[in-house]
PDB file of C-alpha atoms in Angstrom:
ATOM      1  CA  UNK A 927     -71.407 143.557  -5.840  1.00 86.00           C
ATOM      2  CA  UNK A 928     -68.341 142.103  -4.163  1.00 95.00           C
ATOM      3  CA  UNK A 929     -68.241 144.600  -1.270  1.00 97.00           C
ATOM      4  CA  UNK A 930     -71.852 143.937  -0.301  1.00 96.00           C
ATOM      5  CA  UNK A 931     -71.315 140.197  -0.737  1.00 97.00           C
ATOM      6  CA  UNK A 932     -68.369 140.332   1.660  1.00 98.00           C
ATOM      7  CA  UNK A 933     -70.497 142.338   4.096  1.00 98.00           C
ATOM      8  CA  UNK A 934     -73.278 139.739   3.930  1.00 97.00           C
ATOM      9  CA  UNK A 935     -70.757 136.991   4.707  1.00 98.00           C
ATOM     10  CA  UNK A 936     -69.432 138.887   7.729  1.00 97.00           C
ATOM     11  CA  UNK A 937     -66.147 139.825   6.044  1.00 98.00           C
ATOM     12  CA  UNK A 938     -66.471 143.420   7.183  1.00 98.00           C
ATOM     13  CA  UNK A 939     -62.871 144.550   6.766  1.00 98.00           C
ATOM     14  CA  UNK A 940     -62.849 143.161   3.227  1.00 98.00           C
ATOM     15  CA  UNK A 941     -66.189 144.830   2.511  1.00 98.00           C
ATOM     16  CA  UNK A 942     -64.849 148.124   3.837  1.00 98.00           C
ATOM     17  CA  UNK A 943     -61.707 147.922   1.716  1.00 97.00           C
ATOM     18  CA  UNK A 944     -63.664 147.015  -1.421  1.00 97.00           C
ATOM     19  CA  UNK A 945     -66.296 149.720  -0.893  1.00 98.00           C
ATOM     20  CA  UNK A 946     -63.979 152.560   0.135  1.00 98.00           C
ATOM     21  CA  UNK A 947     -62.454 153.211  -3.302  1.00 95.00           C
ATOM     22  CA  UNK A 948     -65.896 153.198  -4.914  1.00 97.00           C
ATOM     23  CA  UNK A 949     -67.219 155.461  -2.160  1.00 98.00           C
ATOM     24  CA  UNK A 950     -64.388 157.907  -2.759  1.00 98.00           C
ATOM     25  CA  UNK A 951     -65.358 157.926  -6.445  1.00 98.00           C
ATOM     26  CA  UNK A 952     -68.922 158.956  -5.589  1.00 98.00           C
ATOM     27  CA  UNK A 953     -70.793 155.625  -5.608  1.00 98.00           C
ATOM     28  CA  UNK A 954     -73.713 156.254  -3.210  1.00 98.00           C
ATOM     29  CA  UNK A 955     -74.314 152.564  -2.436  1.00 97.00           C
ATOM     30  CA  UNK A 956     -70.648 152.167  -1.497  1.00 98.00           C
ATOM     31  CA  UNK A 957     -70.803 155.371   0.558  1.00 99.00           C
ATOM     32  CA  UNK A 958     -73.751 153.956   2.481  1.00 98.00           C
ATOM     33  CA  UNK A 959     -71.948 150.664   3.067  1.00 98.00           C
ATOM     34  CA  UNK A 960     -68.791 152.422   4.288  1.00 99.00           C
ATOM     35  CA  UNK A 961     -70.915 154.585   6.603  1.00 98.00           C
ATOM     36  CA  UNK A 962     -72.720 151.556   8.013  1.00 98.00           C
ATOM     37  CA  UNK A 963     -69.468 149.693   8.675  1.00 98.00           C
ATOM     38  CA  UNK A 964     -67.901 152.742  10.339  1.00 98.00           C
ATOM     39  CA  UNK A 965     -70.955 153.594  12.424  1.00 97.00           C
ATOM     40  CA  UNK A 966     -71.184 150.069  13.817  1.00 97.00           C
ATOM     41  CA  UNK A 967     -67.471 149.351  14.066  1.00 98.00           C
ATOM     42  CA  UNK A 968     -67.672 146.207  11.963  1.00 98.00           C
ATOM     43  CA  UNK A 969     -64.118 145.076  11.273  1.00 96.00           C
ATOM     44  CA  UNK A 970     -62.856 148.620  11.809  1.00 97.00           C
ATOM     45  CA  UNK A 971     -62.877 150.950  14.816  1.00 97.00           C
ATOM     46  CA  UNK A 972     -66.132 152.850  15.323  1.00 97.00           C
ATOM     47  CA  UNK A 973     -65.854 156.265  13.706  1.00 97.00           C
ATOM     48  CA  UNK A 974     -69.265 157.904  13.814  1.00 96.00           C
ATOM     49  CA  UNK A 975     -67.982 161.284  12.644  1.00 96.00           C
ATOM     50  CA  UNK A 976     -66.532 159.703   9.499  1.00 98.00           C
ATOM     51  CA  UNK A 977     -69.717 157.660   9.069  1.00 98.00           C
ATOM     52  CA  UNK A 978     -71.719 160.898   9.185  1.00 98.00           C
ATOM     53  CA  UNK A 979     -69.635 162.260   6.325  1.00 98.00           C
ATOM     54  CA  UNK A 980     -70.356 159.213   4.166  1.00 99.00           C
ATOM     55  CA  UNK A 981     -74.057 159.141   5.087  1.00 99.00           C
ATOM     56  CA  UNK A 982     -74.295 162.823   4.114  1.00 98.00           C
ATOM     57  CA  UNK A 983     -72.686 162.215   0.722  1.00 98.00           C
ATOM     58  CA  UNK A 984     -74.986 159.293  -0.058  1.00 99.00           C
ATOM     59  CA  UNK A 985     -78.033 161.168   1.280  1.00 98.00           C
ATOM     60  CA  UNK A 986     -77.312 163.996  -1.150  1.00 98.00           C
ATOM     61  CA  UNK A 987     -77.562 161.415  -3.930  1.00 98.00           C
ATOM     62  CA  UNK A 988     -80.968 160.224  -2.737  1.00 98.00           C
ATOM     63  CA  UNK A 989     -80.155 156.952  -0.965  1.00 98.00           C
ATOM     64  CA  UNK A 990     -83.079 156.451   1.481  1.00 98.00           C
ATOM     65  CA  UNK A 991     -81.097 154.501   4.107  1.00 98.00           C
ATOM     66  CA  UNK A 992     -78.453 157.221   4.196  1.00 98.00           C
ATOM     67  CA  UNK A 993     -81.096 159.941   4.280  1.00 99.00           C
ATOM     68  CA  UNK A 994     -82.661 158.239   7.290  1.00 99.00           C
ATOM     69  CA  UNK A 995     -79.402 157.652   9.160  1.00 98.00           C
ATOM     70  CA  UNK A 996     -78.098 161.153   8.483  1.00 98.00           C
ATOM     71  CA  UNK A 997     -81.455 162.662   9.494  1.00 98.00           C
ATOM     72  CA  UNK A 998     -81.153 160.901  12.865  1.00 98.00           C
ATOM     73  CA  UNK A 999     -77.687 162.369  13.316  1.00 97.00           C
ATOM     74  CA  UNK A1000     -78.930 165.848  12.406  1.00 98.00           C
ATOM     75  CA  UNK A1001     -81.853 165.559  14.827  1.00 97.00           C
ATOM     76  CA  UNK A1002     -79.590 164.612  17.707  1.00 95.00           C
ATOM     77  CA  UNK A1003     -76.642 166.768  16.756  1.00 95.00           C
ATOM     78  CA  UNK A1004     -74.480 163.656  16.971  1.00 82.00           C
ATOM     79  CA  UNK A1005     -71.154 164.106  15.183  1.00 91.00           C
ATOM     80  CA  UNK A1006     -72.727 166.864  13.082  1.00 95.00           C
ATOM     81  CA  UNK A1007     -74.224 170.254  13.813  1.00 96.00           C
ATOM     82  CA  UNK A1008     -77.849 169.894  14.913  1.00 97.00           C
ATOM     83  CA  UNK A1009     -80.200 170.820  12.066  1.00 97.00           C
ATOM     84  CA  UNK A1010     -83.851 170.018  12.687  1.00 96.00           C
ATOM     85  CA  UNK A1011     -85.033 171.544   9.402  1.00 97.00           C
ATOM     86  CA  UNK A1012     -82.515 169.515   7.397  1.00 98.00           C
ATOM     87  CA  UNK A1013     -83.347 166.396   9.391  1.00 98.00           C
ATOM     88  CA  UNK A1014     -87.054 166.883   8.728  1.00 98.00           C
ATOM     89  CA  UNK A1015     -86.484 167.198   4.967  1.00 98.00           C
ATOM     90  CA  UNK A1016     -84.234 164.132   4.801  1.00 99.00           C
ATOM     91  CA  UNK A1017     -86.562 162.061   6.990  1.00 99.00           C
ATOM     92  CA  UNK A1018     -89.496 162.974   4.759  1.00 99.00           C
ATOM     93  CA  UNK A1019     -87.529 162.123   1.607  1.00 99.00           C
ATOM     94  CA  UNK A1020     -86.540 158.732   3.021  1.00 99.00           C
ATOM     95  CA  UNK A1021     -90.121 158.092   4.146  1.00 99.00           C
ATOM     96  CA  UNK A1022     -91.496 158.974   0.710  1.00 98.00           C
ATOM     97  CA  UNK A1023     -88.924 156.622  -0.837  1.00 98.00           C
ATOM     98  CA  UNK A1024     -90.331 153.763   1.243  1.00 98.00           C
ATOM     99  CA  UNK A1025     -87.881 153.422   4.141  1.00 98.00           C
ATOM    100  CA  UNK A1026     -90.128 151.992   6.847  1.00 98.00           C
ATOM    101  CA  UNK A1027     -88.095 153.300   9.774  1.00 98.00           C
ATOM    102  CA  UNK A1028     -88.139 156.751   8.202  1.00 99.00           C
ATOM    103  CA  UNK A1029     -91.902 156.478   7.706  1.00 99.00           C
ATOM    104  CA  UNK A1030     -92.409 155.728  11.386  1.00 98.00           C
ATOM    105  CA  UNK A1031     -89.956 158.374  12.564  1.00 98.00           C
ATOM    106  CA  UNK A1032     -91.356 161.007  10.207  1.00 98.00           C
ATOM    107  CA  UNK A1033     -94.829 160.281  11.571  1.00 98.00           C
ATOM    108  CA  UNK A1034     -93.421 160.749  15.067  1.00 97.00           C
ATOM    109  CA  UNK A1035     -91.917 164.093  14.010  1.00 97.00           C
ATOM    110  CA  UNK A1036     -95.265 165.215  12.613  1.00 97.00           C
ATOM    111  CA  UNK A1037     -97.040 164.369  15.870  1.00 96.00           C
ATOM    112  CA  UNK A1038     -94.281 165.982  17.913  1.00 95.00           C
ATOM    113  CA  UNK A1039     -94.605 169.204  15.895  1.00 94.00           C
ATOM    114  CA  UNK A1040     -98.389 169.210  16.177  1.00 95.00           C
ATOM    115  CA  UNK A1041     -99.602 166.932  18.998  1.00 93.00           C
ATOM    116  CA  UNK A1042    -103.267 167.624  18.231  1.00 92.00           C
ATOM    117  CA  UNK A1043    -105.652 165.936  15.866  1.00 94.00           C
ATOM    118  CA  UNK A1044    -104.228 167.665  12.791  1.00 94.00           C
ATOM    119  CA  UNK A1045    -100.721 166.352  13.517  1.00 95.00           C
ATOM    120  CA  UNK A1046    -102.056 162.854  13.999  1.00 95.00           C
ATOM    121  CA  UNK A1047    -104.054 163.156  10.776  1.00 96.00           C
ATOM    122  CA  UNK A1048    -100.869 164.090   8.890  1.00 96.00           C
ATOM    123  CA  UNK A1049     -98.960 161.216  10.491  1.00 98.00           C
ATOM    124  CA  UNK A1050    -101.481 158.430   9.903  1.00 97.00           C
ATOM    125  CA  UNK A1051    -100.497 157.688   6.299  1.00 97.00           C
ATOM    126  CA  UNK A1052     -96.844 157.304   7.327  1.00 98.00           C
ATOM    127  CA  UNK A1053     -97.767 155.082  10.274  1.00 98.00           C
ATOM    128  CA  UNK A1054     -99.953 153.000   7.939  1.00 98.00           C
ATOM    129  CA  UNK A1055     -97.190 152.497   5.386  1.00 98.00           C
ATOM    130  CA  UNK A1056     -94.686 151.499   8.069  1.00 98.00           C
ATOM    131  CA  UNK A1057     -97.227 149.235   9.778  1.00 98.00           C
ATOM    132  CA  UNK A1058     -97.953 147.488   6.471  1.00 98.00           C
ATOM    133  CA  UNK A1059     -94.300 146.387   6.363  1.00 97.00           C
ATOM    134  CA  UNK A1060     -94.679 144.696   9.747  1.00 98.00           C
ATOM    135  CA  UNK A1061     -92.959 147.383  11.826  1.00 97.00           C
ATOM    136  CA  UNK A1062     -94.314 146.683  15.311  1.00 98.00           C
ATOM    137  CA  UNK A1063     -93.945 150.248  16.623  1.00 97.00           C
ATOM    138  CA  UNK A1064     -95.983 151.557  13.697  1.00 98.00           C
ATOM    139  CA  UNK A1065     -98.613 148.861  14.189  1.00 98.00           C
ATOM    140  CA  UNK A1066     -98.873 149.869  17.839  1.00 97.00           C
ATOM    141  CA  UNK A1067     -99.149 153.542  16.867  1.00 96.00           C
ATOM    142  CA  UNK A1068    -101.977 152.703  14.461  1.00 95.00           C
ATOM    143  CA  UNK A1069    -103.790 150.803  17.195  1.00 96.00           C
ATOM    144  CA  UNK A1070    -103.632 153.942  19.350  1.00 91.00           C
ATOM    145  CA  UNK A1071    -105.106 156.286  16.728  1.00 86.00           C
TER     146      UNK A1071
END
């Protein structure tokens, strides 16, 4: 699409302007793109609170990248009310959908919740999937198990 094409070419303000109308009409890919641009301040001032709103809308529609990013915000309580249960559910959904960073982070959450052998056993499949994509942190985690 033209908004993503502009983003890929570094025309961030153009990408934002093209994606915003579609985002406002409920397009989850456009919502994710608007959130990414706002969260990183690409061509527009950084506005993490507004980015959180767009990530949340796209996450509700099942976009794994938005689920992952919004889960991180919920975990930290950054720009949104802290919600560990909601973050856990979104992180798991993004991990199951194949987002490698979500797979690694969900594995970390599992180990954090249960630092013993059973937590590690639950986490291994997520570490393995993330490691298979070449994610160095996941490969290191697998080497430690």
